[in-house]
Amino acid sequence: MLLKDKIAVVTGAASGIGKEIAITYAREGAKVVIADLNLEGANATAAEIEKTGAQAIGVAMDVTSEAEVETGMAKAVATFGGIDVLVSNAGIQIVAPVDEFEFTKWKLMLAIHLDGAFLATRAALRQMYKQGRGGSIIYMGSVHSKEASVLKAPYVTAKHGLIGLAKVVAKEGAKHGVRANVICPGFVRTPLVDKQIPEQAKALGISEEDVIRKVMLKDTVDGEFTTVQDVAAAALLFASFGSNALTGQSLVVSHGWFMQ
Ligand code: NAD
């Protein structure tokens, strides 16, 4: 088991990629905190994990709220006794051309993806530094941390920003043995992507099939979606790696859509 007795907090783990990461970490021996806006979903993921004999709890957390992040992280520490791994994963997508983007929606996107990552990181770092046993912070970036697409200005801006945050955390965290890295997935069939397909079809005036074939998977090497399991495997590597040799990095998991 690669994460035996480690304590991991995964934000946005009621669904999709975060849920699969939580399940994978639990299978590898971690105690997992499922932090999500959707408490019912978080509790359901925790219950699913507990059925396997592993330990997990659901925690209500809106990552844009300083108070909720502080309370949720404190609950993680009170329940399991510390934090060794943070996966800052919670995210949403809102698509529109820049000239039509509503400012409130722009601010919401940056609040979830960037303020949320900062708040969870700060709380985790304070705990990790206090514990003095190192740690791993993992950000859910995207191919959009490296590439741009039309209609996704705040998403692309925020996902690029996460790479900057990870590099600073890697430098500051090094003397405490805390590593920080970014995973950059291609398109994964989760509710976040399923919602975008009809929206993009409408915005671009093409069929849903063409959104998948000619937009989402156009530049992959094999026309295939990345899976939640693919992303969880990368999250396991970053969580379990044993030294500062792997820090400040971003790993693209995208069927070759983006090549470094
Ligand atoms: P998802 O919609 O399946 O899950 C997102 C989860 O985040 C949900 O459980 C939701 O309740 C939670 N969430 C939303 N806002 C929140 C908030 N303010 N506070 C706490 N939790 C909140 O989506 P997903 O596809 O699994 O996406 C997870 C992450 O992966 C996101 O950061 C997304 O940008 C990123 N990502 C997804 C893809 C993809 O193709 N699906 C590709 C690259 C990156």
Short mmCIF file of C-alpha atoms and ligand atoms in Angstrom, two decimals:
data_model
loop_
_atom_site.label_atom_id
_atom_site.label_comp_id
_atom_site.label_asym_id
_atom_site.label_seq_id
_atom_site.Cartn_x
_atom_site.Cartn_y
_atom_site.Cartn_z
CA MET A 1 0.00 0.00 0.00
CA LEU A 2 1.51 3.30 -1.14
CA LEU A 3 -0.37 5.61 1.26
CA LYS A 4 -0.69 3.50 4.39
CA ASP A 5 -1.99 5.61 7.30
CA LYS A 6 -1.58 8.87 5.36
CA ILE A 7 -4.38 11.40 5.77
CA ALA A 8 -5.64 12.93 2.51
CA VAL A 9 -8.09 15.78 1.92
CA VAL A 10 -9.64 15.86 -1.56
CA THR A 11 -11.81 18.85 -2.46
CA GLY A 12 -14.64 18.37 -4.94
CA ALA A 13 -14.56 14.62 -4.25
CA ALA A 14 -18.33 14.03 -4.27
CA SER A 15 -18.12 13.51 -8.04
CA GLY A 16 -15.95 12.76 -11.05
CA ILE A 17 -12.16 12.97 -10.86
CA GLY A 18 -11.99 13.85 -7.15
CA LYS A 19 -14.19 10.91 -6.22
CA GLU A 20 -11.97 8.47 -8.11
CA ILE A 21 -8.86 9.94 -6.47
CA ALA A 22 -10.46 9.51 -3.02
CA ILE A 23 -11.33 5.88 -3.80
CA THR A 24 -7.82 5.21 -5.12
CA TYR A 25 -6.13 6.78 -2.09
CA ALA A 26 -8.36 4.77 0.29
CA ARG A 27 -7.47 1.56 -1.59
CA GLU A 28 -3.81 2.43 -1.00
CA GLY A 29 -4.33 2.74 2.76
CA ALA A 30 -5.10 6.44 3.22
CA LYS A 31 -7.76 7.92 5.49
CA VAL A 32 -9.69 10.23 3.22
CA VAL A 33 -11.60 13.46 3.79
CA ILE A 34 -14.15 14.10 1.06
CA ALA A 35 -14.62 17.90 1.08
CA ASP A 36 -17.37 19.21 -1.17
CA LEU A 37 -20.04 21.84 -1.59
CA ASN A 38 -22.39 18.91 -2.01
CA LEU A 39 -22.41 17.32 1.47
CA GLU A 40 -24.87 14.59 0.50
CA GLY A 41 -22.58 13.54 -2.37
CA ALA A 42 -19.52 13.76 -0.12
CA ASN A 43 -21.17 11.53 2.49
CA ALA A 44 -22.18 9.06 -0.24
CA THR A 45 -18.56 8.83 -1.48
CA ALA A 46 -17.35 8.38 2.12
CA ALA A 47 -19.94 5.63 2.70
CA GLU A 48 -18.84 3.86 -0.51
CA ILE A 49 -15.23 3.94 0.71
CA GLU A 50 -16.13 2.76 4.22
CA LYS A 51 -17.85 -0.30 2.73
CA THR A 52 -14.40 -1.43 1.55
CA GLY A 53 -13.12 -1.29 5.14
CA ALA A 54 -11.16 1.97 4.68
CA GLN A 55 -11.77 5.16 6.66
CA ALA A 56 -13.41 8.25 5.14
CA ILE A 57 -15.57 11.21 6.14
CA GLY A 58 -17.63 13.69 4.17
CA VAL A 59 -17.17 17.36 5.03
CA ALA A 60 -19.22 20.33 3.81
CA MET A 61 -16.88 22.84 2.21
CA ASP A 62 -17.38 25.69 -0.23
CA VAL A 63 -13.76 26.25 -1.24
CA THR A 64 -14.45 29.95 -1.92
CA SER A 65 -15.29 30.52 1.77
CA GLU A 66 -12.35 31.14 4.09
CA ALA A 67 -14.47 30.13 7.10
CA GLU A 68 -15.71 26.88 5.53
CA VAL A 69 -12.23 25.87 4.37
CA GLU A 70 -10.78 26.55 7.84
CA THR A 71 -13.61 24.63 9.55
CA GLY A 72 -13.44 21.73 7.11
CA MET A 73 -9.66 21.35 7.40
CA ALA A 74 -9.93 21.57 11.20
CA LYS A 75 -12.51 18.77 11.06
CA ALA A 76 -10.11 16.66 9.01
CA VAL A 77 -7.40 17.14 11.65
CA ALA A 78 -9.80 16.52 14.55
CA THR A 79 -11.09 13.30 12.95
CA PHE A 80 -7.90 11.70 11.65
CA GLY A 81 -5.14 13.60 13.50
CA GLY A 82 -3.40 15.48 10.67
CA ILE A 83 -3.07 16.16 6.94
CA ASP A 84 -0.41 14.57 4.69
CA VAL A 85 -1.93 15.08 1.24
CA LEU A 86 -4.16 17.81 -0.18
CA VAL A 87 -5.74 17.45 -3.60
CA SER A 88 -7.19 20.82 -4.56
CA ASN A 89 -9.62 19.57 -7.17
CA ALA A 90 -13.00 21.33 -6.81
CA GLY A 91 -13.96 23.08 -10.00
CA ILE A 92 -16.69 24.11 -12.40
CA GLN A 93 -16.86 25.27 -15.99
CA ILE A 94 -18.72 28.25 -17.46
CA VAL A 95 -18.36 28.91 -21.17
CA ALA A 96 -18.94 32.15 -23.11
CA PRO A 97 -16.93 34.41 -25.43
CA VAL A 98 -14.84 37.06 -23.62
CA ASP A 99 -16.87 39.95 -24.98
CA GLU A 100 -20.05 38.45 -23.53
CA PHE A 101 -18.65 37.10 -20.24
CA GLU A 102 -20.55 38.37 -17.18
CA PHE A 103 -18.22 39.78 -14.54
CA THR A 104 -20.00 37.91 -11.71
CA LYS A 105 -19.38 34.61 -13.53
CA TRP A 106 -15.73 35.51 -14.19
CA LYS A 107 -15.27 36.24 -10.48
CA LEU A 108 -16.99 33.01 -9.46
CA MET A 109 -14.67 30.99 -11.72
CA LEU A 110 -11.54 32.61 -10.29
CA ALA A 111 -12.89 32.28 -6.75
CA ILE A 112 -13.46 28.52 -7.06
CA HIS A 113 -10.31 27.66 -8.98
CA LEU A 114 -7.79 30.11 -7.52
CA ASP A 115 -9.11 31.42 -4.17
CA GLY A 116 -10.20 27.85 -3.38
CA ALA A 117 -6.74 26.47 -4.15
CA PHE A 118 -5.07 29.20 -2.07
CA LEU A 119 -7.35 28.76 0.96
CA ALA A 120 -7.05 24.97 1.03
CA THR A 121 -3.27 25.21 0.48
CA ARG A 122 -2.78 27.71 3.30
CA ALA A 123 -4.73 25.60 5.79
CA ALA A 124 -2.94 22.40 4.72
CA LEU A 125 0.53 24.01 4.83
CA ARG A 126 -0.01 25.37 8.35
CA GLN A 127 -0.89 21.86 9.50
CA MET A 128 1.90 20.15 7.53
CA TYR A 129 4.56 22.58 8.81
CA LYS A 130 3.33 22.02 12.37
CA GLN A 131 3.43 18.23 11.97
CA GLY A 132 6.97 18.31 10.57
CA ARG A 133 6.58 15.16 8.48
CA GLY A 134 6.38 16.69 5.01
CA GLY A 135 3.41 16.43 2.69
CA SER A 136 2.13 16.58 -0.86
CA ILE A 137 -0.10 19.23 -2.39
CA ILE A 138 -1.66 18.42 -5.74
CA TYR A 139 -3.61 20.86 -7.89
CA MET A 140 -6.10 19.77 -10.52
CA GLY A 141 -4.99 21.81 -13.47
CA SER A 142 -5.93 20.91 -17.03
CA VAL A 143 -4.50 20.88 -20.53
CA HIS A 144 -5.96 24.38 -20.21
CA SER A 145 -3.08 25.13 -17.79
CA LYS A 146 -0.92 25.03 -20.94
CA GLU A 147 -3.24 25.61 -23.91
CA ALA A 148 -6.16 27.88 -24.69
CA SER A 149 -9.58 27.18 -26.13
CA VAL A 150 -12.26 29.57 -27.24
CA LEU A 151 -15.10 30.33 -24.78
CA LYS A 152 -13.04 29.42 -21.70
CA ALA A 153 -11.24 32.63 -20.67
CA PRO A 154 -11.58 32.39 -16.85
CA TYR A 155 -10.98 28.63 -16.83
CA VAL A 156 -7.79 28.93 -18.91
CA THR A 157 -6.64 31.92 -16.83
CA ALA A 158 -7.23 30.12 -13.55
CA LYS A 159 -5.72 26.81 -14.67
CA HIS A 160 -2.57 28.61 -15.88
CA GLY A 161 -2.49 30.37 -12.50
CA LEU A 162 -2.40 27.09 -10.58
CA ILE A 163 0.98 26.29 -12.12
CA GLY A 164 2.36 29.53 -10.67
CA LEU A 165 0.90 28.74 -7.26
CA ALA A 166 2.36 25.22 -7.31
CA LYS A 167 5.83 26.54 -8.15
CA VAL A 168 5.78 29.00 -5.24
CA VAL A 169 4.48 26.34 -2.82
CA ALA A 170 7.20 23.96 -4.08
CA LYS A 171 9.88 26.56 -3.26
CA GLU A 172 8.44 27.59 0.11
CA GLY A 173 7.49 24.07 1.15
CA ALA A 174 10.82 22.43 0.29
CA LYS A 175 12.51 22.97 3.64
CA HIS A 176 9.49 21.34 5.30
CA GLY A 177 9.48 18.40 2.87
CA VAL A 178 6.21 19.61 1.34
CA ARG A 179 5.95 19.06 -2.42
CA ALA A 180 3.52 20.74 -4.81
CA ASN A 181 2.57 19.56 -8.29
CA VAL A 182 -0.15 19.97 -10.89
CA ILE A 183 -2.02 17.33 -12.88
CA CYS A 184 -3.22 18.52 -16.28
CA PRO A 185 -5.90 16.17 -17.64
CA GLY A 186 -7.38 16.22 -21.12
CA PHE A 187 -11.13 15.78 -21.46
CA VAL A 188 -12.61 13.28 -19.00
CA ARG A 189 -16.29 12.22 -19.20
CA THR A 190 -17.56 13.62 -15.88
CA PRO A 191 -20.68 15.73 -15.20
CA LEU A 192 -18.49 18.83 -15.79
CA VAL A 193 -17.77 17.75 -19.38
CA ASP A 194 -21.19 16.22 -20.09
CA LYS A 195 -22.71 19.63 -19.35
CA GLN A 196 -20.33 21.39 -21.77
CA ILE A 197 -21.10 19.24 -24.81
CA PRO A 198 -24.58 20.65 -25.55
CA GLU A 199 -23.47 24.15 -24.44
CA GLN A 200 -20.54 24.17 -26.87
CA ALA A 201 -22.67 22.66 -29.65
CA LYS A 202 -25.04 25.58 -29.27
CA ALA A 203 -22.32 28.23 -28.94
CA LEU A 204 -20.31 26.93 -31.93
CA GLY A 205 -23.33 25.98 -34.07
CA ILE A 206 -22.23 22.35 -34.54
CA SER A 207 -23.58 18.94 -33.48
CA GLU A 208 -22.76 17.34 -30.11
CA GLU A 209 -20.94 14.55 -31.94
CA ASP A 210 -18.77 17.17 -33.67
CA VAL A 211 -18.03 18.86 -30.32
CA ILE A 212 -16.59 15.54 -29.13
CA ARG A 213 -14.80 14.58 -32.36
CA LYS A 214 -13.75 17.92 -33.83
CA VAL A 215 -13.25 20.02 -30.69
CA MET A 216 -12.61 17.97 -27.56
CA LEU A 217 -10.64 15.01 -28.93
CA LYS A 218 -9.39 16.53 -32.18
CA ASP A 219 -5.74 16.77 -31.15
CA THR A 220 -5.41 13.55 -29.15
CA VAL A 221 -3.22 10.79 -30.61
CA ASP A 222 -6.07 8.27 -30.65
CA GLY A 223 -9.41 10.10 -30.38
CA GLU A 224 -9.98 8.83 -26.84
CA PHE A 225 -11.17 10.47 -23.64
CA THR A 226 -8.85 10.45 -20.63
CA THR A 227 -10.46 8.49 -17.76
CA VAL A 228 -10.88 9.26 -14.07
CA GLN A 229 -8.64 6.23 -13.41
CA ASP A 230 -5.87 7.74 -15.58
CA VAL A 231 -5.99 10.94 -13.53
CA ALA A 232 -6.15 9.07 -10.21
CA ALA A 233 -3.01 7.13 -11.17
CA ALA A 234 -1.14 10.41 -11.64
CA ALA A 235 -2.55 11.70 -8.33
CA LEU A 236 -1.27 8.55 -6.61
CA LEU A 237 2.22 9.08 -8.05
CA PHE A 238 2.39 12.67 -6.79
CA ALA A 239 0.94 11.76 -3.37
CA SER A 240 3.26 8.82 -2.75
CA PHE A 241 6.55 10.09 -4.21
CA GLY A 242 9.23 10.00 -1.54
CA SER A 243 11.33 13.15 -1.98
CA ASN A 244 11.56 16.74 -3.19
CA ALA A 245 12.94 15.40 -6.50
CA LEU A 246 9.38 15.57 -7.86
CA THR A 247 8.11 19.03 -7.00
CA GLY A 248 7.01 22.14 -8.87
CA GLN A 249 5.99 19.98 -11.84
CA SER A 250 2.92 19.73 -14.04
CA LEU A 251 2.05 16.41 -15.63
CA VAL A 252 -0.21 16.30 -18.69
CA VAL A 253 -2.47 13.24 -18.89
CA SER A 254 -4.37 13.81 -22.12
CA HIS A 255 -3.84 11.10 -24.78
CA GLY A 256 -1.21 13.36 -26.33
CA TRP A 257 -3.58 16.30 -26.88
CA PHE A 258 -0.85 18.51 -25.45
CA MET A 259 2.78 17.43 -25.67
CA GLN A 260 5.35 19.26 -23.55
P1 NAD B 1 -17.38 17.20 -11.46
O1 NAD B 1 -18.41 18.21 -11.80
O2 NAD B 1 -17.64 15.76 -11.71
O3 NAD B 1 -16.91 17.36 -9.95
C1 NAD B 1 -16.61 18.62 -9.40
C2 NAD B 1 -16.91 18.59 -7.92
O4 NAD B 1 -16.53 19.87 -7.37
C3 NAD B 1 -18.40 18.40 -7.60
O5 NAD B 1 -18.55 17.37 -6.64
C4 NAD B 1 -18.85 19.75 -7.07
O6 NAD B 1 -19.86 19.67 -6.08
C5 NAD B 1 -17.54 20.26 -6.47
N1 NAD B 1 -17.54 21.73 -6.32
C6 NAD B 1 -17.94 22.65 -7.22
N2 NAD B 1 -17.82 23.87 -6.69
C7 NAD B 1 -17.33 23.72 -5.44
C8 NAD B 1 -16.99 24.61 -4.40
N3 NAD B 1 -17.15 25.93 -4.52
N4 NAD B 1 -16.51 24.09 -3.24
C9 NAD B 1 -16.36 22.76 -3.09
N5 NAD B 1 -16.67 21.87 -4.03
C10 NAD B 1 -17.15 22.35 -5.20
O7 NAD B 1 -16.08 17.68 -12.29
P2 NAD B 1 -14.69 16.96 -12.63
O8 NAD B 1 -14.65 16.84 -14.11
O9 NAD B 1 -14.45 15.78 -11.79
O10 NAD B 1 -13.69 18.14 -12.26
C11 NAD B 1 -12.81 18.09 -11.16
C12 NAD B 1 -11.62 18.98 -11.45
O11 NAD B 1 -10.92 18.48 -12.59
C13 NAD B 1 -11.96 20.44 -11.77
O12 NAD B 1 -11.01 21.31 -11.17
C14 NAD B 1 -11.85 20.50 -13.27
O13 NAD B 1 -11.56 21.80 -13.74
C15 NAD B 1 -10.70 19.54 -13.49
N6 NAD B 1 -10.59 19.01 -14.84
C16 NAD B 1 -11.63 18.30 -15.38
C17 NAD B 1 -11.49 17.80 -16.68
C18 NAD B 1 -12.58 17.03 -17.33
O14 NAD B 1 -12.48 16.84 -18.56
N7 NAD B 1 -13.58 16.55 -16.63
C19 NAD B 1 -10.31 18.03 -17.39
C20 NAD B 1 -9.29 18.76 -16.80
C21 NAD B 1 -9.44 19.24 -15.52
#
